[in-house]
mmCIF file of C-alpha atoms in Angstrom:
data_model
loop_
_atom_site.group_PDB
_atom_site.id
_atom_site.type_symbol
_atom_site.label_atom_id
_atom_site.label_comp_id
_atom_site.label_asym_id
_atom_site.label_seq_id
_atom_site.Cartn_x
_atom_site.Cartn_y
_atom_site.Cartn_z
ATOM 1 C CA MET A 95 -0.019 -0.379 -0.053
ATOM 2 C CA LYS A 96 1.019 3.236 -0.886
ATOM 3 C CA GLU A 97 1.858 5.749 1.835
ATOM 4 C CA THR A 98 -0.667 8.988 2.635
ATOM 5 C CA ALA A 99 0.922 12.649 1.715
ATOM 6 C CA ILE A 100 -0.517 15.870 1.765
ATOM 7 C CA VAL A 101 0.981 18.719 -0.500
ATOM 8 C CA TYR A 102 1.783 22.075 0.578
ATOM 9 C CA CYS A 103 1.472 24.500 -2.122
ATOM 10 C CA GLU A 104 0.176 27.663 -0.682
ATOM 11 C CA ASN A 105 -1.164 30.247 -3.069
ATOM 12 C CA LYS A 106 0.823 28.545 -5.868
ATOM 13 C CA PHE A 107 -1.486 25.697 -7.156
ATOM 14 C CA GLY A 108 -1.784 25.495 -10.492
ATOM 15 C CA THR A 109 1.056 27.891 -11.230
ATOM 16 C CA MET A 110 4.525 27.591 -12.650
ATOM 17 C CA ASP A 111 5.874 27.642 -9.120
ATOM 18 C CA GLY A 112 3.638 24.765 -7.735
ATOM 19 C CA LYS A 113 5.006 22.391 -10.501
ATOM 20 C CA THR A 114 5.614 20.047 -7.756
ATOM 21 C CA ALA A 115 2.232 19.830 -6.044
ATOM 22 C CA ASN A 116 0.688 19.875 -9.925
ATOM 23 C CA GLY A 117 2.390 16.773 -10.867
ATOM 24 C CA LEU A 118 1.752 14.936 -7.675
ATOM 25 C CA THR A 119 -2.085 15.475 -8.103
ATOM 26 C CA ARG A 120 -1.623 14.315 -11.762
ATOM 27 C CA SER A 121 0.217 10.901 -11.084
ATOM 28 C CA SER A 122 1.845 9.573 -8.108
ATOM 29 C CA ARG A 123 3.186 6.163 -7.663
ATOM 30 C CA LYS A 124 4.744 6.283 -4.604
ATOM 31 C CA TYR A 125 2.020 8.132 -2.602
ATOM 32 C CA GLU A 126 -1.614 8.647 -2.174
ATOM 33 C CA ILE A 127 -2.036 12.308 -2.429
ATOM 34 C CA VAL A 128 -5.063 12.787 0.206
ATOM 35 C CA GLY A 129 -5.105 16.719 -0.107
ATOM 36 C CA VAL A 130 -3.317 20.027 -1.302
ATOM 37 C CA ILE A 131 -2.913 22.885 1.133
ATOM 38 C CA ASP A 132 -3.624 26.561 -0.590
ATOM 39 C CA SER A 133 -5.982 29.142 1.213
ATOM 40 C CA THR A 134 -6.664 30.911 -2.074
ATOM 41 C CA LYS A 135 -8.439 27.692 -3.751
ATOM 42 C CA VAL A 136 -10.072 26.272 -0.049
ATOM 43 C CA GLY A 137 -12.740 23.445 -0.969
ATOM 44 C CA MET A 138 -11.689 23.190 -4.512
ATOM 45 C CA ASP A 139 -11.053 19.782 -6.044
ATOM 46 C CA ALA A 140 -7.567 19.478 -7.197
ATOM 47 C CA GLY A 141 -8.122 17.528 -10.032
ATOM 48 C CA GLU A 142 -10.920 19.465 -11.255
ATOM 49 C CA TYR A 143 -9.223 22.566 -10.870
ATOM 50 C CA LEU A 144 -5.921 21.329 -12.863
ATOM 51 C CA LEU A 145 -7.336 19.390 -15.529
ATOM 52 C CA GLY A 146 -11.107 20.143 -15.279
ATOM 53 C CA GLU A 147 -12.033 16.369 -14.303
ATOM 54 C CA LYS A 148 -12.597 15.744 -10.369
ATOM 55 C CA ASN A 149 -9.804 13.299 -8.710
ATOM 56 C CA GLY A 150 -11.103 13.122 -4.898
ATOM 57 C CA ILE A 151 -8.097 15.233 -3.701
ATOM 58 C CA THR A 152 -9.580 18.470 -1.708
ATOM 59 C CA ILE A 153 -7.711 21.716 -1.379
ATOM 60 C CA PHE A 154 -7.574 22.448 2.244
ATOM 61 C CA LYS A 155 -7.222 25.963 3.958
ATOM 62 C CA ASN A 156 -3.932 25.214 5.937
ATOM 63 C CA LEU A 157 -2.895 21.885 8.177
ATOM 64 C CA ASN A 158 -5.421 22.420 10.851
ATOM 65 C CA HIS A 159 -8.095 22.215 8.451
ATOM 66 C CA ALA A 160 -6.785 19.254 6.461
ATOM 67 C CA LEU A 161 -6.250 17.507 9.835
ATOM 68 C CA LYS A 162 -9.894 18.269 11.128
ATOM 69 C CA ASN A 163 -11.380 17.095 7.728
ATOM 70 C CA LEU A 164 -8.888 14.062 6.722
ATOM 71 C CA GLN A 165 -9.665 10.716 8.457
ATOM 72 C CA SER A 166 -6.513 10.067 9.373
ATOM 73 C CA VAL A 167 -2.925 12.004 9.694
ATOM 74 C CA PRO A 168 -0.853 11.648 6.779
ATOM 75 C CA ASP A 169 2.244 9.874 6.809
ATOM 76 C CA GLN A 170 4.127 12.423 4.616
ATOM 77 C CA PHE A 171 3.924 16.056 4.816
ATOM 78 C CA ILE A 172 5.378 17.445 0.877
ATOM 79 C CA TYR A 173 6.532 20.830 0.502
ATOM 80 C CA GLY A 174 4.989 21.147 -2.813
ATOM 81 C CA ILE A 175 6.411 24.561 -4.290
ATOM 82 C CA ALA A 176 9.510 24.961 -6.518
ATOM 83 C CA PRO A 177 10.079 28.745 -6.236
ATOM 84 C CA SER A 178 13.208 30.420 -7.732
ATOM 85 C CA GLU A 179 14.604 31.342 -4.357
ATOM 86 C CA ALA A 180 14.524 27.862 -3.433
ATOM 87 C CA PHE A 181 14.495 28.702 0.311
ATOM 88 C CA LEU A 182 12.175 28.559 2.937
ATOM 89 C CA LYS A 183 10.147 31.428 4.342
ATOM 90 C CA LYS A 184 10.278 31.899 8.384
ATOM 91 C CA ASP A 185 6.465 31.118 8.359
ATOM 92 C CA GLU A 186 6.806 28.153 6.264
ATOM 93 C CA ARG A 187 9.416 26.590 8.687
ATOM 94 C CA ASN A 188 6.873 26.787 11.477
ATOM 95 C CA ILE A 189 4.724 25.145 9.345
ATOM 96 C CA LEU A 190 6.945 22.205 8.740
ATOM 97 C CA PHE A 191 8.050 21.966 12.318
ATOM 98 C CA LYS A 192 3.889 21.845 13.055
ATOM 99 C CA ALA A 193 3.703 18.800 10.741
ATOM 100 C CA MET A 194 6.719 16.857 12.129
ATOM 101 C CA GLU A 195 5.178 17.723 15.673
ATOM 102 C CA HIS A 196 1.692 15.738 14.281
ATOM 103 C CA GLY A 197 4.021 12.869 13.285
ATOM 104 C CA MET A 198 4.509 13.274 9.719
ATOM 105 C CA ASN A 199 7.376 12.611 7.901
ATOM 106 C CA ILE A 200 8.625 15.477 5.809
ATOM 107 C CA VAL A 201 9.714 15.725 2.017
ATOM 108 C CA ASN A 202 11.701 18.226 0.819
ATOM 109 C CA PRO A 203 12.586 19.192 -2.888
ATOM 110 C CA LEU A 204 14.434 22.232 -2.364
ATOM 111 C CA HIS A 205 18.143 23.021 -2.392
ATOM 112 C CA GLU A 206 17.937 23.711 1.027
ATOM 113 C CA PHE A 207 18.683 20.764 2.767
ATOM 114 C CA PHE A 208 16.602 20.199 5.972
ATOM 115 C CA THR A 209 19.205 17.204 7.209
ATOM 116 C CA ASP A 210 21.781 20.196 7.392
ATOM 117 C CA ASP A 211 19.862 21.966 9.589
ATOM 118 C CA GLU A 212 19.799 21.898 13.503
ATOM 119 C CA GLU A 213 16.373 22.948 14.115
ATOM 120 C CA PHE A 214 15.295 20.214 11.827
ATOM 121 C CA ILE A 215 17.214 17.385 12.943
ATOM 122 C CA ASN A 216 16.342 18.308 16.383
ATOM 123 C CA HIS A 217 12.525 18.047 15.425
ATOM 124 C CA SER A 218 13.051 15.099 13.450
ATOM 125 C CA LYS A 219 14.668 13.584 16.392
ATOM 126 C CA GLN A 220 12.049 14.614 19.222
ATOM 127 C CA PHE A 221 8.892 13.601 17.154
ATOM 128 C CA ASP A 222 10.873 10.035 15.679
ATOM 129 C CA ILE A 223 9.795 11.289 12.212
ATOM 130 C CA THR A 224 12.224 10.977 8.941
ATOM 131 C CA ILE A 225 13.184 14.117 6.655
ATOM 132 C CA HIS A 226 14.013 13.167 3.094
ATOM 133 C CA ASP A 227 15.807 15.851 0.825
ATOM 134 C CA VAL A 228 15.136 14.689 -2.410
ATOM 135 C CA ARG A 229 17.782 17.203 -4.452
ATOM 136 C CA LYS A 230 20.473 16.274 -1.671
ATOM 137 C CA PRO A 231 23.254 14.564 -3.852
ATOM 138 C CA ALA A 232 25.496 11.716 -2.908
ATOM 139 C CA GLN A 233 28.976 12.357 -1.859
ATOM 140 C CA LYS A 234 31.332 13.295 -4.388
ATOM 141 C CA LYS A 235 33.247 9.903 -3.691
ATOM 142 C CA ASP A 236 29.948 8.123 -4.789
ATOM 143 C CA MET A 237 29.339 10.343 -7.981
ATOM 144 C CA HIS A 238 30.059 9.026 -11.552
ATOM 145 C CA LEU A 239 31.963 10.602 -14.447
ATOM 146 C CA PHE A 240 31.144 10.004 -17.847
ATOM 147 C CA SER A 241 32.517 6.485 -18.807
ATOM 148 C CA GLY A 242 31.135 6.316 -22.127
ATOM 149 C CA ARG A 243 29.461 2.793 -21.524
ATOM 150 C CA ILE A 244 26.238 4.413 -22.858
ATOM 151 C CA LEU A 245 27.896 4.368 -26.685
ATOM 152 C CA ASN A 246 27.864 1.052 -26.578
ATOM 153 C CA ILE A 247 23.743 0.298 -25.937
ATOM 154 C CA ASN A 248 21.331 0.307 -28.809
ATOM 155 C CA THR A 249 18.514 0.704 -26.982
ATOM 156 C CA PRO A 250 16.143 3.683 -28.404
ATOM 157 C CA ILE A 251 16.718 6.642 -25.666
ATOM 158 C CA VAL A 252 14.229 9.587 -26.008
ATOM 159 C CA ALA A 253 14.497 12.833 -24.223
ATOM 160 C CA ILE A 254 11.732 15.156 -24.025
ATOM 161 C CA LEU A 255 13.014 18.340 -23.704
ATOM 162 C CA GLY A 256 11.540 22.122 -23.928
ATOM 163 C CA THR A 257 11.886 26.220 -24.600
ATOM 164 C CA ASP A 258 11.504 26.813 -20.908
ATOM 165 C CA SER A 259 11.093 25.466 -17.210
ATOM 166 C CA ALA A 260 8.038 24.206 -15.929
ATOM 167 C CA ILE A 261 6.590 23.984 -19.507
ATOM 168 C CA GLY A 262 5.053 20.306 -19.151
ATOM 169 C CA LYS A 263 8.322 18.146 -19.942
ATOM 170 C CA ARG A 264 7.580 15.721 -16.930
ATOM 171 C CA THR A 265 3.414 15.623 -17.678
ATOM 172 C CA THR A 266 4.444 14.579 -21.041
ATOM 173 C CA SER A 267 7.280 12.239 -20.247
ATOM 174 C CA VAL A 268 5.298 10.616 -17.645
ATOM 175 C CA LEU A 269 2.063 10.300 -20.008
ATOM 176 C CA LEU A 270 4.353 9.097 -22.880
ATOM 177 C CA GLU A 271 5.818 6.413 -20.555
ATOM 178 C CA ASP A 272 2.141 4.972 -19.734
ATOM 179 C CA ALA A 273 0.837 4.830 -23.319
ATOM 180 C CA LEU A 274 3.948 2.993 -24.385
ATOM 181 C CA LEU A 275 3.357 0.439 -21.166
ATOM 182 C CA GLU A 276 0.221 0.315 -23.111
ATOM 183 C CA LYS A 277 1.381 -0.937 -25.818
ATOM 184 C CA GLY A 278 3.160 -3.544 -23.872
ATOM 185 C CA LEU A 279 6.428 -2.037 -24.453
ATOM 186 C CA ASN A 280 9.362 -2.568 -21.399
ATOM 187 C CA VAL A 281 10.006 1.142 -20.705
ATOM 188 C CA ALA A 282 12.514 2.857 -18.698
ATOM 189 C CA PHE A 283 11.959 6.586 -17.249
ATOM 190 C CA ILE A 284 14.578 8.375 -16.205
ATOM 191 C CA ALA A 285 13.654 11.420 -14.087
ATOM 192 C CA THR A 286 15.920 14.129 -13.678
ATOM 193 C CA GLY A 287 14.021 16.455 -11.548
ATOM 194 C CA GLN A 288 12.856 16.503 -7.649
ATOM 195 C CA THR A 289 9.028 16.289 -9.145
ATOM 196 C CA GLY A 290 9.988 12.986 -11.047
ATOM 197 C CA LEU A 291 11.900 11.522 -8.158
ATOM 198 C CA ILE A 292 8.963 12.142 -5.907
ATOM 199 C CA GLN A 293 5.944 10.770 -7.654
ATOM 200 C CA GLY A 294 8.124 7.412 -7.644
ATOM 201 C CA ALA A 295 10.046 7.402 -10.631
ATOM 202 C CA LYS A 296 12.701 3.930 -10.466
ATOM 203 C CA TYR A 297 15.830 5.664 -12.182
ATOM 204 C CA GLY A 298 16.666 9.017 -11.416
ATOM 205 C CA VAL A 299 18.646 12.058 -10.452
ATOM 206 C CA ALA A 300 18.211 15.676 -9.439
ATOM 207 C CA ILE A 301 20.535 17.169 -12.028
ATOM 208 C CA ASP A 302 20.312 20.663 -11.233
ATOM 209 C CA ALA A 303 21.920 19.575 -7.646
ATOM 210 C CA ILE A 304 24.934 17.830 -9.152
ATOM 211 C CA PRO A 305 28.384 19.720 -9.537
ATOM 212 C CA SER A 306 28.812 20.119 -13.579
ATOM 213 C CA GLN A 307 32.020 17.867 -13.757
ATOM 214 C CA PHE A 308 29.638 14.883 -12.802
ATOM 215 C CA MET A 309 26.454 15.630 -14.709
ATOM 216 C CA THR A 310 26.757 13.641 -17.621
ATOM 217 C CA GLY A 311 27.768 10.654 -15.850
ATOM 218 C CA GLU A 312 25.211 10.862 -13.385
ATOM 219 C CA ILE A 313 22.770 10.766 -15.792
ATOM 220 C CA GLU A 314 24.758 8.451 -17.537
ATOM 221 C CA ASN A 315 24.999 6.049 -14.681
ATOM 222 C CA GLN A 316 20.916 6.303 -14.078
ATOM 223 C CA ILE A 317 20.524 5.050 -17.932
ATOM 224 C CA MET A 318 22.914 2.249 -17.496
ATOM 225 C CA LYS A 319 21.418 0.941 -14.353
ATOM 226 C CA ALA A 320 17.826 0.973 -16.049
ATOM 227 C CA TYR A 321 19.636 -0.606 -18.988
ATOM 228 C CA GLU A 322 21.477 -3.716 -17.101
ATOM 229 C CA ASN A 323 18.766 -4.003 -14.681
ATOM 230 C CA ASP A 324 15.554 -3.857 -16.821
ATOM 231 C CA ASN A 325 16.778 -4.650 -20.159
ATOM 232 C CA PRO A 326 13.888 -1.983 -21.502
ATOM 233 C CA ASP A 327 12.857 -1.503 -24.966
ATOM 234 C CA ILE A 328 12.995 2.120 -24.495
ATOM 235 C CA ILE A 329 14.378 4.825 -22.581
ATOM 236 C CA ILE A 330 12.599 7.764 -21.946
ATOM 237 C CA VAL A 331 14.601 10.695 -20.299
ATOM 238 C CA GLU A 332 12.839 13.668 -18.759
ATOM 239 C CA GLY A 333 14.517 17.175 -19.472
ATOM 240 C CA GLN A 334 15.078 20.087 -17.394
ATOM 241 C CA GLY A 335 14.820 24.040 -18.446
ATOM 242 C CA ALA A 336 15.992 24.747 -21.698
ATOM 243 C CA LEU A 337 19.231 24.230 -24.107
ATOM 244 C CA SER A 338 18.886 27.963 -24.843
ATOM 245 C CA HIS A 339 17.940 28.774 -21.383
ATOM 246 C CA PRO A 340 20.329 31.584 -20.158
ATOM 247 C CA ALA A 341 20.098 30.463 -16.360
ATOM 248 C CA TYR A 342 20.489 26.742 -16.503
ATOM 249 C CA ILE A 343 22.677 24.391 -17.849
ATOM 250 C CA SER A 344 20.733 20.859 -17.318
ATOM 251 C CA SER A 345 19.758 20.559 -20.726
ATOM 252 C CA CYS A 346 23.369 20.117 -21.290
ATOM 253 C CA GLY A 347 24.158 17.636 -18.992
ATOM 254 C CA ILE A 348 21.028 15.753 -19.927
ATOM 255 C CA LEU A 349 21.928 15.868 -23.493
ATOM 256 C CA ARG A 350 25.497 14.952 -23.034
ATOM 257 C CA GLY A 351 24.894 12.468 -20.526
ATOM 258 C CA SER A 352 22.049 10.319 -22.023
ATOM 259 C CA ARG A 353 22.796 10.605 -25.743
ATOM 260 C CA PRO A 354 19.384 10.553 -27.241
ATOM 261 C CA GLY A 355 18.670 9.166 -30.473
ATOM 262 C CA ALA A 356 15.784 11.311 -31.063
ATOM 263 C CA VAL A 357 13.798 14.445 -28.998
ATOM 264 C CA ILE A 358 10.758 15.543 -28.432
ATOM 265 C CA ILE A 359 10.082 19.213 -27.520
ATOM 266 C CA GLN A 360 7.350 20.986 -25.415
ATOM 267 C CA HIS A 361 6.491 24.632 -26.153
ATOM 268 C CA ALA A 362 3.963 27.184 -24.736
ATOM 269 C CA PRO A 363 3.065 29.466 -27.748
ATOM 270 C CA LYS A 364 1.304 32.066 -25.694
ATOM 271 C CA ARG A 365 4.096 32.326 -23.190
ATOM 272 C CA GLU A 366 5.749 35.486 -23.974
ATOM 273 C CA HIS A 367 8.779 35.651 -21.357
ATOM 274 C CA LEU A 368 10.676 32.799 -19.657
ATOM 275 C CA GLY A 369 8.733 31.974 -16.793
ATOM 276 C CA ASP A 370 11.024 33.394 -13.782
ATOM 277 C CA PHE A 371 12.902 35.775 -15.954
ATOM 278 C CA SER A 372 10.625 38.236 -17.091
ATOM 279 C CA TYR A 373 12.941 40.404 -19.003
ATOM 280 C CA MET A 374 13.769 37.398 -21.205
ATOM 281 C CA LYS A 375 11.805 36.807 -24.088
ATOM 282 C CA MET A 376 10.893 33.347 -25.192
ATOM 283 C CA PRO A 377 12.718 31.513 -27.650
ATOM 284 C CA THR A 378 10.639 30.470 -30.864
ATOM 285 C CA ILE A 379 10.036 26.693 -31.351
ATOM 286 C CA LYS A 380 12.254 26.805 -34.731
ATOM 287 C CA SER A 381 15.160 28.254 -33.181
ATOM 288 C CA GLU A 382 15.495 25.701 -29.779
ATOM 289 C CA ILE A 383 15.126 22.622 -32.458
ATOM 290 C CA ASP A 384 18.192 24.307 -34.368
ATOM 291 C CA LEU A 385 19.700 24.328 -31.293
ATOM 292 C CA ILE A 386 19.083 21.299 -29.877
ATOM 293 C CA GLU A 387 20.014 19.532 -33.386
ATOM 294 C CA ASN A 388 23.372 21.566 -33.678
ATOM 295 C CA PHE A 389 24.463 21.119 -30.271
ATOM 296 C CA SER A 390 23.867 17.225 -30.675
ATOM 297 C CA LYS A 391 23.443 14.502 -32.951
ATOM 298 C CA SER A 392 19.928 13.957 -31.731
ATOM 299 C CA LYS A 393 17.116 14.182 -34.296
ATOM 300 C CA VAL A 394 14.242 16.368 -33.093
ATOM 301 C CA ILE A 395 11.206 13.851 -34.026
ATOM 302 C CA ALA A 396 7.897 15.670 -32.695
ATOM 303 C CA VAL A 397 6.598 18.617 -30.849
ATOM 304 C CA THR A 398 4.041 18.607 -27.923
ATOM 305 C CA ILE A 399 2.245 22.018 -27.157
ATOM 306 C CA ASN A 400 1.519 23.518 -23.477
ATOM 307 C CA HIS A 401 -1.868 25.206 -24.038
ATOM 308 C CA GLU A 402 -1.713 27.922 -21.423
ATOM 309 C CA ASN A 403 -3.692 30.642 -21.729
ATOM 310 C CA MET A 404 -4.902 29.155 -25.192
ATOM 311 C CA SER A 405 -8.533 28.520 -26.374
ATOM 312 C CA ASP A 406 -9.375 25.059 -28.250
ATOM 313 C CA GLU A 407 -9.371 27.060 -31.657
ATOM 314 C CA GLU A 408 -6.267 28.506 -31.484
ATOM 315 C CA LEU A 409 -4.688 25.251 -30.244
ATOM 316 C CA GLY A 410 -6.042 23.797 -33.803
ATOM 317 C CA ILE A 411 -4.427 26.487 -35.462
ATOM 318 C CA ILE A 412 -1.046 26.138 -34.082
ATOM 319 C CA ILE A 413 -1.128 22.417 -34.458
ATOM 320 C CA SER A 414 -1.761 22.813 -38.399
ATOM 321 C CA GLU A 415 0.873 25.771 -38.378
ATOM 322 C CA TYR A 416 3.948 23.725 -36.831
ATOM 323 C CA GLU A 417 3.053 20.751 -38.681
ATOM 324 C CA ASP A 418 2.932 22.755 -42.082
ATOM 325 C CA ASP A 419 5.744 24.841 -41.196
ATOM 326 C CA LEU A 420 8.028 22.360 -39.057
ATOM 327 C CA LYS A 421 7.100 19.068 -40.967
ATOM 328 C CA LEU A 422 6.818 17.634 -37.749
ATOM 329 C CA PRO A 423 4.265 15.666 -35.792
ATOM 330 C CA THR A 424 2.752 18.307 -33.397
ATOM 331 C CA THR A 425 -0.011 17.595 -30.457
ATOM 332 C CA ASP A 426 -0.951 18.135 -26.734
ATOM 333 C CA VAL A 427 -0.951 15.346 -24.886
ATOM 334 C CA LEU A 428 -2.867 16.475 -22.552
ATOM 335 C CA LYS A 429 -5.986 17.034 -24.691
ATOM 336 C CA PHE A 430 -5.743 14.213 -27.478
ATOM 337 C CA GLY A 431 -3.271 11.793 -25.998
ATOM 338 C CA CYS A 432 0.299 10.200 -27.308
ATOM 339 C CA ASN A 433 -0.964 8.583 -30.267
ATOM 340 C CA LYS A 434 1.255 10.860 -32.671
ATOM 341 C CA LEU A 435 4.022 10.825 -30.101
ATOM 342 C CA ILE A 436 4.088 7.076 -30.592
ATOM 343 C CA ALA A 437 3.910 6.765 -34.671
ATOM 344 C CA CYS A 438 6.572 9.176 -34.756
ATOM 345 C CA ILE A 439 8.636 6.863 -32.392
ATOM 346 C CA PHE A 440 7.811 3.801 -34.111
ATOM 347 C CA ASP A 441 9.017 5.754 -37.601
ATOM 348 C CA ALA A 442 12.508 6.411 -35.614
ATOM 349 C CA TYR A 443 12.660 3.311 -34.468
ATOM 350 C CA PRO A 444 10.731 0.565 -36.502
ATOM 351 C CA ASN A 445 12.171 -2.328 -34.495
ATOM 352 C CA LEU A 446 9.945 -1.264 -31.868
ATOM 353 C CA LYS A 447 6.898 -1.856 -33.542
ATOM 354 C CA SER A 448 7.398 -5.447 -34.133
ATOM 355 C CA LYS A 449 8.152 -5.872 -30.466
ATOM 356 C CA GLN A 450 4.911 -4.388 -29.767
ATOM 357 C CA LYS A 451 3.064 -6.671 -32.237
ATOM 358 C CA ASN A 452 4.890 -9.906 -30.439
ATOM 359 C CA VAL A 453 3.543 -8.904 -26.929
ATOM 360 C CA LEU A 454 0.231 -8.433 -28.212
ATOM 361 C CA PHE A 455 -0.145 -11.711 -30.126
ATOM 362 C CA ASN A 456 1.925 -13.852 -27.824
#
């Protein structure tokens, strides 16, 4: 049975900074999400607010409100915000301490590690709870440099990259993984950020917490673990940030470490500026495709759309325009599913289609 968890996302649920909470209410293989805390959306159903379809996850005003209405105290308290400053505010520290006093274990996705904080350590001992710093990397002596082992495997590797952070790369990755599993393929998903790891990815590393010297080696190592342990038919690698993004280098490490043969790129046509950098214009989808293909030996095989601030009519028009102009299959996986993506993956890797048939007819 999954452990239960409540997700803290005050004033941020459904926004870019609330991407960890957003992702967990969409999909969580590790935890049963029993509630979200956001006083600006009290009483709403998280699924209905986020996706237009109820999922039974209630949004509460605060921790007291949640504890009064839930049948039992959740096992885990997850901090579900991904702020650009990456550090707790004083009132948030007190909320976390209160959760610990109620016996809840803490899941922390921030760059601020609670297990290095004397107050948190003392509270965890006093109330006999655990703290999981999701982004805390291994000691450098246990990290991996790039070895070149990945050059010797033939398993198709597909990376899901994008034109900005918090644009839907992980959501598309997870939905594509599920769709390929439904086709009977053996799929390995490599998480590269905190949300994917909290959701329960079997393989992965929070790449933005790794020193740059070890980035490529750590990604390569996770892929090799998946390859050696599970013998997958295909490996899906979650992207981070954007290759063109001036503030992040994660995509460089992911491309170098995973060496994907194919890339699917996620874009939000109505987003005018980079998420946390309002003074920087978004790249065009064409410029990002050109950059990826020039930087690596990877081929962009499809485009996926984030439909924020778009009507259904606008979405249909942009899909048609991109397919005409870019000559690439284009879709919105939240609206239309992953059939186009699977078709272009099968075109890029014809052997996968035969493996699908073998599974279906044996």
